[in-house]
Amino acid sequence: NTNVVNRYVPGDVAKEYEANYEKLYSQYKELPQPKITDVRADVDIFPHERRIAVRGHYALQNKTDQPIRDLHMRLPTEVNLVSIEFPAHEVISEDREQGYTIYRLKQPLAAHASMDFEFTLDYASRGFRNDPADDHAVVDNGTFFNNMLFPHFGYDTKGQLTDRNDRRKYGLGPAPRAAKIDAIPARAFNLLGKDADWVTFETTVSTAPDQIALAPGYLQKEWTANGRRYFHYKMDKPILDFFSFQSARYAVKRDQWNGVALEVYYDPQHSYNVDRMMDAMKKSLAHYSAAYSPYQFRQMRILEFPEYEKFAQSFANTVPFSEGIGFIADLRDPDDIDYVFYVTAHELAHQWWAHQVIGANVQGATMLDETFAQYSALMVQEKEYGTAQMHKFLKYELDRYLSGRSGEVVEEMPLALVENQPYIHYRKGSVVMYALKDYLGEDVVDRTLARYDREMAFQQPPYTTTRDFLADLREEAGAQWSPLIDDLFDKITIYDNRVTEATAKKRADGKYDVTLVLHASKVYLDGVGKETPAKLDQPIDIGVFARAADGKDAHEKVLLLEKHPIRGGDSTITVTVDGEPSEAGIDPYNKLIDRVSDDNRKRVTLQ
């Protein structure tokens, strides 16, 4: 099963393949290729046999000013290409080991001209592989795969080795990096890759008669024939070249929001959080439509897939969502972070940040989708659960960022230049955007995002970069906030804010004078951690809190939370509160990137 029926590739051999891929084909990295403009596919899913068959059509357009002679096609090695048809050509090379074929057109594709590209392929699971995690796309109940199984064009840098030691071992140069933010040629391509901008999309998906098959788009027709069930979907406007296919024995929950059809497709045994997801969809659509721009589709769907993977992923009007992080989550403790609500809000935010505005494939691109989706979801979460839960969430994100940067093997980048580094665009991004909202006000941030959306939505090349957003932000915020914006986005800024002593005295009028002895400092860092002291002179939150009646931190009462001017070094601040304090701190909700997240608060000693 592992080595005869299936192909077994030991880890060191897999790395050698990656090294060879780069050695053989990186010479074609800048070679112009046509872009996909139209996708039509008939996809037959055979869940019980664990196989799929695809008959596909692309319209390919040469969007350059020069003719294209050679077509470089990539296809996963586990996919069998049954047939292919496009204008007269010859095969220059066919590398089955790398899944890379070079075709030469007998008549080059003229500048701005188009051609048809037809393909038939199949994919089948046979027996079991050495690593079962490599083979769970097509299953008996809960199939989920995306168009990465389809043909794509041009050299893909994501197929390269990234570990510096491995690259040295196989005679490769420095680790590949994202294109520089000001690299003009790279702005011809968006974050998803080089072979498409926006595409028209239509598909017919068939499956077993007791299952529902789904893909992005609107259902045009459903029928049964030859013992199979068919579903025809079509998009009414161009979308990204990023789409999914699913099939399972689903139950369906339906509702609507402002004329938008809402659906959750789920295993009938996993109904625990379906209403929570539906509620999150409604509240997310309401907030984003009001804050940024109208929702561009007439439907929104969440589709369960098995726990083989633990993520959710946003396609046009369709969100596949793992049972493991949503449908079987146990959220009966009301003090737990409602991550099902949050993940739903995050994935819906991608309908704006990626499916409306998508960045150029340069430094900073993932800030424009993942960081903005994090912030958007945070705002929905805060409105639902209040600021108290924000402390728990922001501390979690800050700790994950600090942990992530300690494991950086190449170079940490400022948020605005992030190079697809999740600990930066997710974790740091959450804290930075919340701090931005806290200082400038939610209205300023939302106004900037709405303006940016208006300017860049459904943009054709050259694609936008973080420089465009930050220019809008500086204009909307005003010159007085430029230093803070620089610190948050353009620099790696770390604070060391801590309470060394917190005491309180009860006054004759029943109030309490709370005295905090503080230390505060700020440094700038380069990408490998070298520190440069920075001047700290800015307002920072001072907070005082009373213990909750039930003793739970999540239920604490805020006696005071206000910004005080803070200068670097040691200082003492005294504030007056109405109730008996239990804790006090500087930046108590971890809104700033702090070296240590646990020393911002201290128990108050009554004197």
XYZ file of C-alpha atoms in Angstrom:
607
model
C 0.000 0.000 0.000
C 2.601 2.580 1.001
C 5.324 1.864 -1.535
C 3.761 -0.081 -4.423
C 0.118 0.919 -4.708
C 1.159 4.422 -3.646
C 4.362 6.371 -4.104
C 6.494 6.640 -0.976
C 8.958 9.540 -0.926
C 11.261 9.669 2.130
C 11.769 13.102 3.653
C 15.307 13.586 2.394
C 14.278 12.552 -1.131
C 11.347 14.997 -1.014
C 13.784 17.797 -0.169
C 16.029 16.726 -3.018
C 13.022 16.931 -5.374
C 12.329 20.468 -4.157
C 15.946 21.427 -4.684
C 15.911 19.948 -8.184
C 12.687 21.790 -8.988
C 14.400 25.088 -8.260
C 17.625 24.143 -10.044
C 15.792 23.050 -13.171
C 13.005 25.589 -13.476
C 13.753 28.770 -11.520
C 15.356 30.086 -14.720
C 11.760 30.510 -15.945
C 10.602 32.481 -12.909
C 10.104 35.728 -14.875
C 8.902 34.091 -18.085
C 5.549 35.611 -19.149
C 2.611 33.207 -19.168
C -1.008 33.654 -20.222
C -3.590 34.277 -17.516
C -6.768 32.302 -16.913
C -9.846 34.469 -17.543
C -12.661 31.890 -17.697
C -13.153 28.549 -15.921
C -15.763 25.925 -16.731
C -15.545 22.497 -15.152
C -17.559 19.298 -14.939
C -16.481 17.621 -11.719
C -17.629 14.104 -10.885
C -17.083 13.070 -7.268
C -17.256 9.367 -6.402
C -17.157 9.478 -2.581
C -17.425 5.740 -1.955
C -14.631 5.019 -4.449
C -12.598 8.004 -3.244
C -11.934 9.380 -6.689
C -12.828 12.368 -8.839
C -12.929 13.011 -12.590
C -12.688 16.500 -14.064
C -13.380 17.816 -17.553
C -12.275 21.416 -17.602
C -12.035 24.421 -19.872
C -9.933 27.563 -19.471
C -9.864 30.682 -21.558
C -6.231 31.846 -21.488
C -5.266 35.404 -22.390
C -1.860 36.873 -23.071
C -2.094 40.091 -21.066
C 1.442 41.179 -21.972
C 2.618 43.299 -24.892
C 4.770 40.496 -26.321
C 3.834 37.157 -27.922
C 4.061 34.052 -25.707
C 5.700 31.039 -27.303
C 6.039 28.514 -24.451
C 3.398 27.319 -22.002
C 4.719 26.016 -18.670
C 2.059 23.840 -17.036
C 2.158 22.599 -13.448
C 0.028 19.721 -12.181
C 0.277 17.849 -8.842
C 2.108 14.564 -9.351
C -0.753 12.571 -7.799
C -3.180 13.850 -10.459
C -3.455 11.879 -13.686
C -3.722 14.018 -16.807
C -5.972 11.970 -19.098
C -6.032 14.366 -22.039
C -5.260 17.928 -23.002
C -6.286 20.052 -25.976
C -5.167 23.509 -27.054
C -3.784 25.090 -30.262
C -1.073 23.227 -32.184
C 1.993 22.645 -30.065
C 4.868 20.315 -29.311
C 6.122 18.957 -26.014
C 9.540 20.387 -25.150
C 9.862 18.537 -21.846
C 7.629 16.476 -19.580
C 8.871 16.066 -16.016
C 6.477 13.697 -14.255
C 8.609 13.699 -11.110
C 8.082 17.449 -10.693
C 4.703 17.743 -12.406
C 6.142 20.352 -14.778
C 5.593 20.248 -18.549
C 6.779 22.735 -21.153
C 4.774 23.066 -24.369
C 5.822 25.154 -27.373
C 3.040 26.721 -29.421
C 3.573 26.378 -33.155
C 1.930 29.769 -33.494
C 2.871 32.003 -30.519
C -0.051 33.535 -28.645
C -0.123 37.173 -29.765
C -0.148 40.062 -27.322
C -3.606 40.408 -25.704
C -4.941 37.443 -27.690
C -6.809 34.505 -26.110
C -6.953 30.756 -26.642
C -8.930 27.791 -25.346
C -7.350 25.182 -23.110
C -9.245 21.932 -22.483
C -8.187 19.257 -20.016
C -9.426 15.969 -18.561
C -7.918 14.610 -15.377
C -8.644 12.173 -12.600
C -7.521 11.677 -9.058
C -7.986 8.521 -6.990
C -7.084 7.341 -3.525
C -5.725 3.809 -3.581
C -5.284 1.811 -0.397
C -3.483 3.858 2.218
C -0.360 5.988 2.149
C 2.556 6.045 4.540
C 1.214 9.336 5.911
C -2.607 9.305 5.952
C -2.556 13.099 6.324
C -1.545 13.292 2.654
C -4.742 11.665 1.429
C -8.030 12.907 2.838
C -9.373 15.197 0.118
C -11.873 12.649 -1.208
C -13.626 10.607 1.491
C -16.807 8.612 1.891
C -18.592 11.457 3.677
C -17.058 14.928 3.702
C -15.034 15.427 0.510
C -13.290 18.805 0.260
C -10.707 19.895 -2.296
C -9.908 23.071 -4.182
C -8.619 23.982 -7.622
C -4.993 23.399 -6.681
C -5.667 19.996 -8.276
C -6.291 21.755 -11.611
C -3.572 22.793 -14.100
C -1.710 26.025 -13.359
C 0.935 27.899 -15.281
C 4.390 29.294 -14.672
C 7.112 28.676 -12.112
C 5.810 28.603 -8.532
C 8.195 29.922 -5.880
C 6.114 28.202 -3.175
C 7.609 24.912 -4.376
C 11.111 25.911 -3.282
C 13.058 24.828 -0.218
C 12.963 27.473 2.513
C 15.150 26.070 5.314
C 18.595 27.663 5.172
C 20.410 24.485 6.184
C 18.599 22.420 3.553
C 19.362 25.006 0.898
C 23.032 24.966 1.852
C 23.078 21.161 1.774
C 21.710 21.055 -1.772
C 23.860 23.873 -3.124
C 21.204 26.560 -3.309
C 21.579 30.225 -2.555
C 19.901 32.318 0.157
C 16.315 31.515 1.100
C 13.730 32.904 -1.337
C 12.043 36.094 -0.227
C 8.943 37.988 -1.220
C 9.314 40.558 -3.964
C 10.180 44.011 -2.629
C 7.173 46.213 -2.074
C 8.247 48.651 -4.781
C 9.052 45.979 -7.366
C 6.954 47.183 -10.300
C 6.951 43.903 -12.320
C 5.629 41.936 -9.298
C 2.602 44.211 -9.065
C 1.261 42.594 -12.228
C 0.279 39.605 -10.062
C -1.899 39.271 -6.986
C -1.265 37.285 -3.833
C -2.734 34.065 -5.256
C -0.143 33.739 -8.020
C 0.776 34.566 -11.554
C -1.765 32.773 -13.715
C -5.022 34.690 -13.115
C -6.572 37.977 -12.076
C -10.384 37.692 -11.917
C -12.185 34.852 -13.694
C -15.705 33.969 -14.756
C -16.713 30.651 -13.197
C -19.254 27.924 -13.902
C -19.307 24.293 -12.823
C -21.465 21.196 -12.745
C -20.678 18.870 -9.846
C -22.051 15.349 -9.521
C -21.924 13.039 -6.519
C -23.567 10.037 -4.878
C -27.392 10.222 -4.789
C -27.556 10.648 -0.989
C -25.081 13.546 -0.882
C -25.132 17.271 -1.651
C -22.302 18.625 -3.815
C -21.317 22.281 -3.506
C -19.064 24.836 -5.177
C -18.956 28.655 -5.145
C -21.695 30.298 -7.173
C -25.462 30.205 -7.362
C -27.352 26.971 -7.912
C -28.841 27.024 -11.422
C -30.249 23.536 -11.556
C -30.312 20.237 -9.630
C -31.208 16.845 -11.086
C -30.661 13.099 -10.777
C -29.567 10.873 -13.669
C -27.899 7.475 -14.005
C -27.925 6.954 -10.264
C -26.056 10.222 -9.565
C -27.019 13.648 -8.257
C -26.006 16.756 -10.234
C -25.661 20.419 -9.210
C -25.008 23.259 -11.647
C -23.435 26.425 -10.145
C -22.609 29.694 -11.852
C -21.159 32.999 -10.702
C -22.779 36.180 -12.001
C -19.589 38.249 -11.705
C -15.825 37.594 -11.890
C -14.148 36.049 -8.852
C -10.627 35.102 -7.863
C -9.187 31.936 -9.391
C -9.726 30.148 -6.091
C -12.665 27.791 -5.683
C -13.600 24.632 -3.807
C -15.694 21.494 -4.208
C -17.443 19.614 -1.410
C -19.741 16.632 -1.068
C -21.331 15.063 2.024
C -24.549 13.799 3.555
C -25.541 17.211 4.848
C -28.333 18.629 6.922
C -29.010 22.267 6.020
C -29.925 25.257 8.190
C -31.312 28.202 6.216
C -32.023 31.824 7.091
C -31.551 35.230 5.510
C -30.123 38.676 6.219
C -31.287 41.714 4.241
C -32.133 39.561 1.252
C -28.893 37.534 1.444
C -29.580 33.785 1.648
C -27.656 32.231 4.559
C -26.975 28.495 4.778
C -25.014 26.165 7.020
C -24.360 22.635 5.706
C -23.459 20.251 8.507
C -23.330 16.656 9.671
C -26.711 16.019 11.358
C -24.835 14.797 14.450
C -22.945 18.120 14.750
C -25.653 20.708 15.252
C -24.184 22.186 18.463
C -22.884 25.473 17.046
C -24.934 25.912 13.876
C -27.100 28.664 15.384
C -23.948 30.393 16.664
C -22.506 30.392 13.139
C -25.747 31.719 11.675
C -25.797 34.510 14.258
C -22.158 35.373 13.523
C -22.874 35.529 9.787
C -25.722 37.980 10.306
C -23.772 40.231 12.665
C -20.652 40.143 10.491
C -22.525 40.997 7.306
C -24.316 43.813 9.101
C -21.108 45.319 10.490
C -18.951 44.977 7.368
C -21.657 46.223 5.018
C -22.149 49.323 7.170
C -18.476 49.950 7.934
C -16.835 49.146 4.569
C -19.059 48.504 1.552
C -22.115 46.462 0.522
C -21.704 42.682 0.451
C -21.151 41.693 -3.189
C -23.098 38.404 -3.261
C -26.685 37.247 -2.736
C -25.765 34.260 -0.569
C -23.317 33.137 2.103
C -22.690 29.504 3.034
C -20.681 27.617 5.658
C -19.854 24.001 4.788
C -18.573 21.446 7.296
C -15.662 19.194 6.398
C -13.996 16.459 8.515
C -11.447 17.017 11.250
C -8.523 15.802 9.145
C -7.638 19.492 8.903
C -8.349 22.222 11.424
C -8.952 25.427 9.521
C -11.619 27.415 7.751
C -11.101 28.905 4.300
C -12.960 31.643 2.506
C -13.930 31.235 -1.139
C -16.383 33.477 -2.975
C -19.656 33.333 -0.955
C -18.588 29.914 0.411
C -16.651 28.999 3.569
C -15.533 25.395 4.168
C -15.158 25.040 7.954
C -13.543 22.146 9.830
C -15.691 20.214 12.279
C -12.724 20.294 14.667
C -12.626 24.084 15.120
C -16.309 24.819 14.784
C -18.967 22.193 14.606
C -17.907 20.082 17.609
C -16.391 22.901 19.688
C -17.490 22.822 23.329
C -18.347 26.410 24.276
C -20.694 25.780 27.161
C -18.490 27.842 29.499
C -19.605 31.435 28.820
C -16.187 32.738 29.890
C -14.365 30.881 27.122
C -13.361 32.834 24.017
C -16.071 32.123 21.480
C -13.704 31.104 18.720
C -16.503 29.668 16.580
C -18.107 33.108 16.439
C -14.708 34.701 15.827
C -13.581 32.328 13.059
C -16.930 32.770 11.312
C -16.519 36.547 11.490
C -12.910 36.285 10.248
C -13.803 34.165 7.223
C -16.705 36.435 6.294
C -14.343 39.409 6.509
C -12.342 37.802 3.694
C -15.311 38.467 1.419
C -14.017 42.062 1.614
C -10.319 41.577 2.324
C -9.263 39.275 -0.536
C -12.498 38.757 -2.448
C -12.864 42.501 -3.017
C -9.427 43.949 -2.257
C -6.383 41.759 -2.908
C -2.796 42.936 -2.752
C 0.083 42.591 -5.165
C 2.315 39.570 -4.644
C 4.943 41.648 -2.828
C 5.963 42.392 0.743
C 2.972 43.313 2.892
C 0.366 41.446 0.828
C -0.905 39.282 3.689
C -1.464 42.340 5.878
C -4.091 43.422 3.374
C -6.121 40.251 3.764
C -5.285 38.414 6.991
C -4.582 41.398 9.246
C -7.636 43.276 8.010
C -9.779 40.158 8.466
C -8.428 39.791 12.012
C -9.337 43.382 12.834
C -12.764 43.183 11.219
C -13.608 40.055 13.205
C -12.275 41.636 16.407
C -14.728 44.504 16.021
C -17.657 42.111 15.597
C -16.413 40.070 18.574
C -16.043 43.155 20.766
C -19.543 44.354 19.985
C -20.892 40.906 20.858
C -18.897 40.152 24.013
C -17.515 43.475 25.239
C -14.011 44.719 25.967
C -13.382 42.283 28.829
C -12.965 39.400 26.394
C -10.610 41.560 24.335
C -8.041 41.393 27.133
C -7.980 37.615 26.958
C -7.856 37.595 23.159
C -5.196 40.297 22.784
C -2.962 38.682 25.391
C -3.291 35.375 23.543
C -2.364 37.050 20.246
C 0.547 38.943 21.817
C 1.976 35.798 23.390
C 1.696 33.939 20.076
C 3.503 36.786 18.310
C 6.320 36.817 20.867
C 6.663 33.049 20.597
C 6.603 33.187 16.803
C 9.281 35.824 16.478
C 11.596 33.790 18.701
C 11.486 31.044 16.065
C 12.108 33.268 13.030
C 14.850 31.721 10.883
C 15.207 34.338 8.135
C 14.247 37.888 9.112
C 11.383 39.444 11.021
C 9.703 42.139 8.965
C 7.587 45.133 10.016
C 3.870 44.494 9.597
C 3.648 46.628 6.443
C 6.396 44.515 4.829
C 5.345 41.104 6.150
C 6.491 38.231 3.937
C 3.673 35.742 4.520
C 4.762 35.267 8.153
C 1.665 34.140 10.084
C 2.963 35.186 13.511
C 3.137 38.716 12.108
C 0.084 39.107 9.887
C -2.252 37.207 12.254
C -0.894 37.662 15.771
C 0.909 40.978 15.666
C -1.650 42.277 13.195
C -4.498 41.808 15.686
C -2.705 43.762 18.408
C -1.536 46.528 16.066
C -4.944 47.122 14.501
C -6.669 47.134 17.879
C -4.133 49.666 19.172
C -4.690 51.780 16.065
C -8.438 51.759 16.726
C -7.861 52.545 20.379
C -5.747 55.633 19.677
C -7.394 57.009 16.523
C -10.956 55.859 17.123
C -12.942 53.157 15.373
C -14.594 55.696 13.086
C -11.227 56.821 11.668
C -10.034 53.264 11.045
C -13.330 52.210 9.471
C -13.430 55.351 7.344
C -9.931 54.561 6.066
C -10.771 50.932 5.325
C -13.964 51.958 3.532
C -12.058 54.483 1.434
C -9.376 51.921 0.614
C -12.054 49.401 -0.354
C -13.707 51.930 -2.687
C -10.385 52.711 -4.330
C -9.047 49.165 -4.740
C -11.987 46.711 -4.889
C -11.877 44.323 -7.872
C -8.741 46.055 -9.078
C -6.903 44.906 -12.189
C -3.083 44.994 -12.338
C -1.045 46.745 -11.102
C -2.321 45.565 -7.728
C -2.318 47.580 -4.537
C 0.259 47.475 -1.716
C 0.306 48.485 1.925
C 1.784 51.820 0.887
C -1.589 52.764 -0.621
C -3.443 51.900 2.575
C -0.973 53.711 4.830
C -1.172 56.832 2.644
C -4.953 56.814 3.092
C -4.565 56.188 6.827
C -2.157 59.082 7.350
C -4.456 61.420 5.464
C -7.560 60.343 7.380
C -5.807 60.354 10.772
C -3.884 63.608 10.463
C -0.192 64.406 10.734
C -0.182 64.169 14.545
C -0.584 60.398 14.325
C 2.212 59.740 11.815
C 4.786 58.756 14.488
C 2.387 56.184 15.979
C 1.535 54.820 12.519
C 5.257 54.499 11.775
C 5.776 52.575 15.020
C 2.869 50.235 14.399
C 3.341 49.444 10.706
C 6.750 50.516 9.409
C 8.978 49.562 12.327
C 9.446 46.635 14.668
C 8.589 48.338 17.951
C 8.708 46.615 21.332
C 7.628 48.141 24.642
C 8.687 47.187 28.140
C 5.829 48.494 30.272
C 5.438 47.046 33.743
C 4.114 47.731 37.223
C 6.661 47.280 39.993
C 4.401 48.324 42.867
C 0.671 49.009 43.310
C -0.774 50.318 46.577
C -4.038 51.954 47.654
C -5.283 54.051 50.571
C -8.922 54.513 51.447
C -9.959 58.146 51.800
C -12.428 59.679 54.205
C -14.981 60.049 51.408
C -14.867 56.296 50.717
C -12.819 56.577 47.534
C -9.358 55.061 47.063
C -6.106 56.690 46.003
C -4.181 54.113 43.974
C -0.452 54.638 43.488
C 1.447 52.770 40.787
C 5.217 52.641 40.471
C 5.903 52.038 36.789
C 8.703 51.349 34.391
C 8.216 52.109 30.699
C 10.540 51.972 27.712
C 10.508 51.427 23.962
C 13.024 49.996 21.505
C 13.213 49.522 17.760
C 14.563 46.259 16.391
C 15.984 45.178 13.086
C 15.050 41.916 11.426
C 17.536 39.822 13.401
C 16.737 41.293 16.813
C 19.317 44.048 17.264
C 17.798 46.713 19.528
C 18.032 50.503 19.318
C 16.625 52.522 22.250
C 13.746 54.790 21.237
C 12.236 57.814 22.909
C 8.981 57.009 24.677
C 6.583 59.908 25.100
C 2.978 58.940 24.444
C -0.308 58.384 26.254
C -0.755 54.814 27.521
C -3.698 53.220 29.327
C -3.666 53.149 33.125
C -6.251 50.767 34.525
C -7.651 49.938 37.946
C -9.994 46.985 38.489
C -12.230 45.607 41.241
C -12.579 41.893 41.905
C -15.778 40.362 40.599
C -18.292 38.939 43.054
C -17.667 35.435 41.677
C -13.883 35.907 41.686
C -13.534 35.362 37.937
C -11.141 37.659 36.092
C -13.497 37.816 33.116
C -16.130 39.472 35.308
C -13.895 42.091 36.930
C -15.226 45.624 37.229
C -13.347 48.449 35.535
C -12.917 51.235 38.077
C -10.705 53.323 35.811
C -9.269 52.976 32.316
C -7.814 56.128 30.835
C -4.713 57.236 28.992
C -1.964 59.075 30.846
C 1.122 60.692 29.305
C 4.020 58.306 29.875
C 7.713 59.026 29.411
C 10.454 56.457 29.337
C 12.025 55.328 32.591
C 10.599 54.972 36.093
C 7.635 57.013 37.237
C 4.877 57.119 39.824
C 1.227 57.797 39.088
C -1.618 58.241 41.568
C -5.249 57.977 40.493
C -8.518 58.032 42.445
C -11.276 55.429 42.040
C -14.689 54.939 43.554
C -14.412 51.312 44.650
C -11.956 49.020 46.382
C -9.273 48.029 43.847
C -7.875 44.531 43.428
C -5.560 45.004 40.421
C -3.973 47.924 38.623
C -1.677 48.243 35.648
C -0.212 50.015 32.658
C -1.600 48.951 29.278
C -3.641 46.355 31.184
C -5.425 45.036 28.087
C -2.155 44.392 26.180
C -2.919 46.783 23.365
C 0.770 47.469 22.725
C 3.476 45.035 21.650
C 5.079 44.429 25.042
C 8.181 42.364 25.731
C 6.403 40.497 28.568
C 2.623 40.266 28.631
C 2.279 39.188 32.258
C 3.847 42.110 34.140
C 1.502 44.882 33.015
C -0.785 44.262 36.009
C -0.185 43.806 39.681
C -2.318 43.005 42.720
C -3.076 46.138 44.713
C -1.865 46.195 48.323
C -4.201 48.093 50.663
C -2.420 50.318 53.160
